[in-house]
Short mmCIF file of C-alpha atoms in Angstrom, two decimals:
data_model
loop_
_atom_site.label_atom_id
_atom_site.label_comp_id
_atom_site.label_asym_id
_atom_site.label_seq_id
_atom_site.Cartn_x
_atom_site.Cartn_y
_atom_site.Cartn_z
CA UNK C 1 65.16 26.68 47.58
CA UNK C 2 67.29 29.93 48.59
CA UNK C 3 64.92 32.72 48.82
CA UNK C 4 65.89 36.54 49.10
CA UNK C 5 63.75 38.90 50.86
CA UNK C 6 63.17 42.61 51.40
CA UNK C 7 63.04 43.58 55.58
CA UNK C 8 61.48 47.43 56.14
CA UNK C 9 61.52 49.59 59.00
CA UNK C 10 59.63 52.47 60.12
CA UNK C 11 62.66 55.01 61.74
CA UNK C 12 62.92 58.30 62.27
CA UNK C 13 60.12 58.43 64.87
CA UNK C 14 62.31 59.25 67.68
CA UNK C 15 63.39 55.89 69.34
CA UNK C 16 66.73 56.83 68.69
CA UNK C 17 67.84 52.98 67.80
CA UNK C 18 68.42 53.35 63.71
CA UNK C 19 72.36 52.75 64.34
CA UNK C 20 71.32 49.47 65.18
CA UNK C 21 68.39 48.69 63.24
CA UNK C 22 70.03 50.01 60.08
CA UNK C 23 72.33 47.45 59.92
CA UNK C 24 70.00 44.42 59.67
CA UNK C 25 67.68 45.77 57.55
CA UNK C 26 67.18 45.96 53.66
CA UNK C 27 64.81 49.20 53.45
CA UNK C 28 63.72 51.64 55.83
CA UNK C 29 60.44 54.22 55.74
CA UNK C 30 61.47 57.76 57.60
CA UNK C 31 58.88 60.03 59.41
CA UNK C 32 59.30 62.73 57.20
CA UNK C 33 57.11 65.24 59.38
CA UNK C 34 53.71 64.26 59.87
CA UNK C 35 53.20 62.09 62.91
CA UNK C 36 56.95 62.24 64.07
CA UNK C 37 60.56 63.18 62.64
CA UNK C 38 61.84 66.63 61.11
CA UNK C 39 65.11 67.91 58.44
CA UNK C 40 67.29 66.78 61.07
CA UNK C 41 65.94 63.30 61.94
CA UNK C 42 65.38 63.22 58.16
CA UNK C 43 68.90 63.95 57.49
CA UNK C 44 70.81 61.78 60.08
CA UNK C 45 68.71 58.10 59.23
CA UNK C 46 69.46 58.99 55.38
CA UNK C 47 73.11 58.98 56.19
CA UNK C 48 72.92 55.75 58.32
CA UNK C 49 70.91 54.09 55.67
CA UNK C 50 73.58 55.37 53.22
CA UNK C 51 76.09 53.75 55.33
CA UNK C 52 75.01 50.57 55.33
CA UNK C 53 73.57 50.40 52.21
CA UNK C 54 70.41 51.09 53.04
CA UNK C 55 67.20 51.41 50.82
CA UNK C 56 65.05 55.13 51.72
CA UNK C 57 61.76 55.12 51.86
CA UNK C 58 59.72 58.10 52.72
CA UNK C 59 56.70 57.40 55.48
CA UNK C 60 54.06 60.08 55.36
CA UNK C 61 51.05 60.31 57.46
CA UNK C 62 47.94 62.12 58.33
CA UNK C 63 49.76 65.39 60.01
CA UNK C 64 49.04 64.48 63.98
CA UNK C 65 51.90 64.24 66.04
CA UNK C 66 49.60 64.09 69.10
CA UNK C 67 48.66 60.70 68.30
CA UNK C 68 51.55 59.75 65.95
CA UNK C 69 49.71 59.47 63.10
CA UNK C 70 47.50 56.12 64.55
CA UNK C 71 44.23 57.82 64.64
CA UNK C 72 42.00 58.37 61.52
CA UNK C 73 41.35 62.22 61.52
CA UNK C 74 38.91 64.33 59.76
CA UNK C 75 40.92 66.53 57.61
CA UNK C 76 39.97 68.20 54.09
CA UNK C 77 40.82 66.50 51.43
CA UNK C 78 42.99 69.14 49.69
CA UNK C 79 44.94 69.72 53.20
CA UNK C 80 45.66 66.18 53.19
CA UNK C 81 46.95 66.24 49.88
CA UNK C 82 49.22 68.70 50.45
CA UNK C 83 50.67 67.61 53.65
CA UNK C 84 51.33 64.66 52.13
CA UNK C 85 52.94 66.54 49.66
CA UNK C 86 55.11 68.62 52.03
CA UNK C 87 56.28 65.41 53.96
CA UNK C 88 57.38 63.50 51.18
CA UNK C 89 59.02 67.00 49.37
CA UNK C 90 61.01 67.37 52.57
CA UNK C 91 62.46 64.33 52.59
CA UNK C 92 63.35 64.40 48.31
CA UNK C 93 64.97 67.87 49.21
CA UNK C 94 67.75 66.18 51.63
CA UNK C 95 68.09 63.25 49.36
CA UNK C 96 68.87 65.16 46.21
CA UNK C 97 71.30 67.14 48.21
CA UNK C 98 72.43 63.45 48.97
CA UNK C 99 72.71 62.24 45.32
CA UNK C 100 70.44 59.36 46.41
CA UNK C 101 67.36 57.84 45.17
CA UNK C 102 64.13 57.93 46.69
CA UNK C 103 63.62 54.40 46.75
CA UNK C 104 59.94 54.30 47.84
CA UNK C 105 56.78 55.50 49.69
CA UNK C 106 55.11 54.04 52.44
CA UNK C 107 52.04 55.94 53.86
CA UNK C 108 52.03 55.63 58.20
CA UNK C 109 49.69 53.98 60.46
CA UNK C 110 46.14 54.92 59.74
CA UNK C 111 46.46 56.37 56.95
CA UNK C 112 48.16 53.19 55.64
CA UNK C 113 44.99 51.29 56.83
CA UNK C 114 42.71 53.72 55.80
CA UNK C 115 43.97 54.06 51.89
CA UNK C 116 43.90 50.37 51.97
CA UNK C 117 39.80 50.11 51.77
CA UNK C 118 38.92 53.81 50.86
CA UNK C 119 39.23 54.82 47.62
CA UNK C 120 38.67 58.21 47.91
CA UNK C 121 41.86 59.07 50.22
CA UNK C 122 43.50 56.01 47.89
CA UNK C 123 43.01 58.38 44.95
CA UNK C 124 44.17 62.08 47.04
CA UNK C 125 47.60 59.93 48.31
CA UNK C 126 48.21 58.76 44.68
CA UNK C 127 47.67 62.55 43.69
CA UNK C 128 49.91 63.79 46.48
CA UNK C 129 52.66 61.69 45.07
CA UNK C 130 52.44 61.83 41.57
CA UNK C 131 55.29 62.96 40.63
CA UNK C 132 57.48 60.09 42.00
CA UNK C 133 55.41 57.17 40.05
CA UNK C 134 57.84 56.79 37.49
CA UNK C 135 60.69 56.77 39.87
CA UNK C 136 59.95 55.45 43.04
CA UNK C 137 57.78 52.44 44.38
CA UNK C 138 55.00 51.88 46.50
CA UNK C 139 54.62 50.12 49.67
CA UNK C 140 50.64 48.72 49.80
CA UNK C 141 49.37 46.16 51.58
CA UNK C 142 48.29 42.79 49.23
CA UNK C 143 44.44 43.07 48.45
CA UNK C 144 44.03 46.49 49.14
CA UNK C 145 41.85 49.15 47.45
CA UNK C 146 45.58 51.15 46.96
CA UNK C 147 47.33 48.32 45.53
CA UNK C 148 44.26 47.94 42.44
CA UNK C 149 43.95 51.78 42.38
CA UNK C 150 47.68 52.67 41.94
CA UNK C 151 48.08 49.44 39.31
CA UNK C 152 45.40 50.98 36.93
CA UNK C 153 47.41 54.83 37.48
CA UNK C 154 51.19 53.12 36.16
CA UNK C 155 52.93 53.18 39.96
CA UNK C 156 54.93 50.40 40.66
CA UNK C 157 54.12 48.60 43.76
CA UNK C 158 55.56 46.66 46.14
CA UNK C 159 53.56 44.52 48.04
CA UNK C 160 54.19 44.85 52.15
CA UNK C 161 53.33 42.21 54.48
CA UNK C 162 54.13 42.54 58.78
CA UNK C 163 56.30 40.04 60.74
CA UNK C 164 55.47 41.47 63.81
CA UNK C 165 51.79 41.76 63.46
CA UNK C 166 48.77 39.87 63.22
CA UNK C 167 46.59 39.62 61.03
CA UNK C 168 42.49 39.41 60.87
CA UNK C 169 40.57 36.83 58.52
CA UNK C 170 39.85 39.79 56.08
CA UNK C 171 43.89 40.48 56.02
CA UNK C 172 43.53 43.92 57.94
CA UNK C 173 45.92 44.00 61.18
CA UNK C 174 44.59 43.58 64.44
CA UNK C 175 43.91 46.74 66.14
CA UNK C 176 46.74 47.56 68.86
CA UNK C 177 43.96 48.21 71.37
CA UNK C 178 44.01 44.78 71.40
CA UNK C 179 46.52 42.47 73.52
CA UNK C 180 47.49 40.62 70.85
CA UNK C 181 48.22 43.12 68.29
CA UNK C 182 52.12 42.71 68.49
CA UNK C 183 54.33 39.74 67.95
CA UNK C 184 57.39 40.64 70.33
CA UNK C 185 58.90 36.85 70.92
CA UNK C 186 61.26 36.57 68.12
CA UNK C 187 60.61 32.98 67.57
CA UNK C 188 57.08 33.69 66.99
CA UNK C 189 58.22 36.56 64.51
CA UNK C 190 60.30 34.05 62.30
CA UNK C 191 57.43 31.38 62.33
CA UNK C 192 54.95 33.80 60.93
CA UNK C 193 57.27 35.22 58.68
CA UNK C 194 58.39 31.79 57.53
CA UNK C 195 55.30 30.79 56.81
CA UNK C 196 54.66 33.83 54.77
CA UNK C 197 57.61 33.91 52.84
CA UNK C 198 57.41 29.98 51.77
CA UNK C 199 53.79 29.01 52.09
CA UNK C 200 52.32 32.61 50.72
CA UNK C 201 49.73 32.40 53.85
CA UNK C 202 49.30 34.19 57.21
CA UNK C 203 47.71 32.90 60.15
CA UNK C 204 44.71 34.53 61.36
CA UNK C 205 42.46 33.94 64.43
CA UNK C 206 40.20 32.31 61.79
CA UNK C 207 42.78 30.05 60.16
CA UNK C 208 45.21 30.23 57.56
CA UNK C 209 44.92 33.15 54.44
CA UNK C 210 46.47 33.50 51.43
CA UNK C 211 48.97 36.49 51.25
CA UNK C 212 51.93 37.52 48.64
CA UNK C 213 54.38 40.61 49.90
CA UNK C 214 57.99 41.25 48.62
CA UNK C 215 58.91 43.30 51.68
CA UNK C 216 58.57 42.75 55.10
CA UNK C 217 58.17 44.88 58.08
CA UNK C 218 59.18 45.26 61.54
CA UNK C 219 58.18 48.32 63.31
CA UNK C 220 61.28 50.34 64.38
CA UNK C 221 59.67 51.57 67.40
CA UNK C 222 58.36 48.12 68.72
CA UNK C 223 60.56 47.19 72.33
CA UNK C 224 61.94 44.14 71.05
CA UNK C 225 62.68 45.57 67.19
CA UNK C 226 66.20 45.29 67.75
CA UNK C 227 66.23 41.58 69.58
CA UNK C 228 63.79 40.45 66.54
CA UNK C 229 66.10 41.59 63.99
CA UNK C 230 68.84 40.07 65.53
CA UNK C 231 67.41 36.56 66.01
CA UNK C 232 66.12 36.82 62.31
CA UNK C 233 69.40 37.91 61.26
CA UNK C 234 71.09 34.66 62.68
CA UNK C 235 68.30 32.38 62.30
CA UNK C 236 66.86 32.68 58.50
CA UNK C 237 69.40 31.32 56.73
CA UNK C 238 68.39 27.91 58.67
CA UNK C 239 65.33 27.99 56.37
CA UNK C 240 67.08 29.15 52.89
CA UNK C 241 65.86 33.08 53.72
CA UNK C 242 68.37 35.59 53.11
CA UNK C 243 68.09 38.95 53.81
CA UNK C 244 68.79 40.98 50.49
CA UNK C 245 71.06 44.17 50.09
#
C-alpha cells in the first residue's frame, strides 16, 4: 500500500546547509530567536522553503542561546510566555510580508520535552500561541501531556515522531548525553522509520512500542542530515513511502 508522509527539519540554527536540506524535505521548523536564528536567518530559510515548496514551521524555545535551547531553565512563567510570544511574532511578521502561511509550531529541544509531561508550561506555550490555533498546527509528540492539553483547547495537532532518534520504553527520547542518542547510519534511519510508518511501533531498548506520528523529523543540524535525507530520498519508494509535497 502507497503511503505518503510528512519529513520536518529543524533549520535556521546556523549550520548553513538549508539549500540542501530544503529540497528533500516536506516541512521545516525555523529558530525564530530563542536558542539560535534571527530576521535574517528567518528571512533567507522562508525563501528557500518557498522555493521548493516548502511547508514553515516556526521552532520556539526557552530563550538560551548559550546552550541552544537543550537545557531546561528556570524562567518565570510570564517571561516564558512572552518570549515565546516574541519568537513566534517574529517569524509571522516576515511571513505576512511573504504572503505565506504559517504552517505550524514546533516548540525546540527541552522545551519540546518538557511541555510533553508538564502541564503547567503545556498550558503557558498553548497561551503564548493562541492566536494561531485556528490557523496553524501543532507539532507534539504522540502521548504527551501537550498533545491531550491542546486537543481539549481546539488546536489542531500534528503528531511528530524522530527518524534519527531513539526512543525510551516510556516513548521519551534518549538523552544525547548518551552514546546512543543519535541514529547517523542512514540505513538504520530508514529501518526505524519504516517500521514506524507501516507497523505504528518504535523500537526501544525495552522492545517494541506502539507509536502514531504524521510527520517525521530529522534534525537539520545532525552531521549526516544531509546523507540521511538523501538515502531516504532514493530509497523509500522501495517500501511504497513517498515523501509528500
Amino acid at each position: 500500500m502507497k503511503r505518503e508522509i510528512d519529513i520536518n527539519c529543524d533549520v535556521g540554527e546556523g549550520i548553513g546547509n538549508e539549500a540542501e536540506l530544503l529540497p528533500l524535505i516536506s516541512s521545516c521548523n525555523i529558530a525564530c530567536g530563542g536558542h539560535a536564528g534571527n530576521l535574517n536567518s528567518m528571512r533567507n530559510v522562508v525563501q528557500l522553503a518557498m522555493q521548493h515548496g516548502v511547508k514553515v514551521g516556526a521552532h520556539p524555545s526557552y530563550p538560551d542561546s548559550a546552550n541552544f535551547g537543550r537545557l531546561s531553565i528556570k524562567i518565570e512563567y510570564s517571561a516564558l510566555q512572552q518570549s515565546i510570544k516574541e519568537q513566534v511574532g517574529a517569524l509571522q511578521t516576515i511571513l505576512e510580508k511573504e504572503r505565506i502561511a504559517l504552517h505550524h509550531i514546533k516548540a525546540h529541544g527541552a522545551l519540546y520535552n518538557d511541555i510533553a509531561k508538564d502541564e503547567n508550561l503545556a498550558r503557558i506555550f498553548l497561551n503564548a500561541i493562541q492566536k494561531y490555533k485556528n490557523t496553524s498546527f501543532l507539532y507534539v509528540p504522540y502521548g504527551s501531556v501537550i498533545e491531550t492539553l491542546a486537543k481539549k483547547n481546539g488546536f489542531t495537532v500534528l503528531l511528530e515522531a524522530f527518524a534519527d532518534r531513539n526512543y525510551n520504553l516510556d516513548l521519551s527520547l534518549v538523552s544525547r548525553k548518551k552514546s546512543n542518542a543519535l541514529l547517523e547510519v542512514p540505513e538504520e534511519v530508514l529501518a526505524h522509520l519504516v517500521r514506524m510508518v507501516k507497523d505504528l511501533k518504535v523500537t526501544t531498548s525495552e522492545g517494541l512500542v506502539k507509536i502514531l506520528a504524521d510527520t517525521y523529523c530529522i534534525h537539520g543540524d545532525t552531521p549526516a542530515a544531509l546523507q540521511i535525507l538523501t538515502y531516504l530520498s532514493i530509497t523509500l519508494a522501495q517500501h511504497q513511502i513517498y515523501i509528500k509535497k
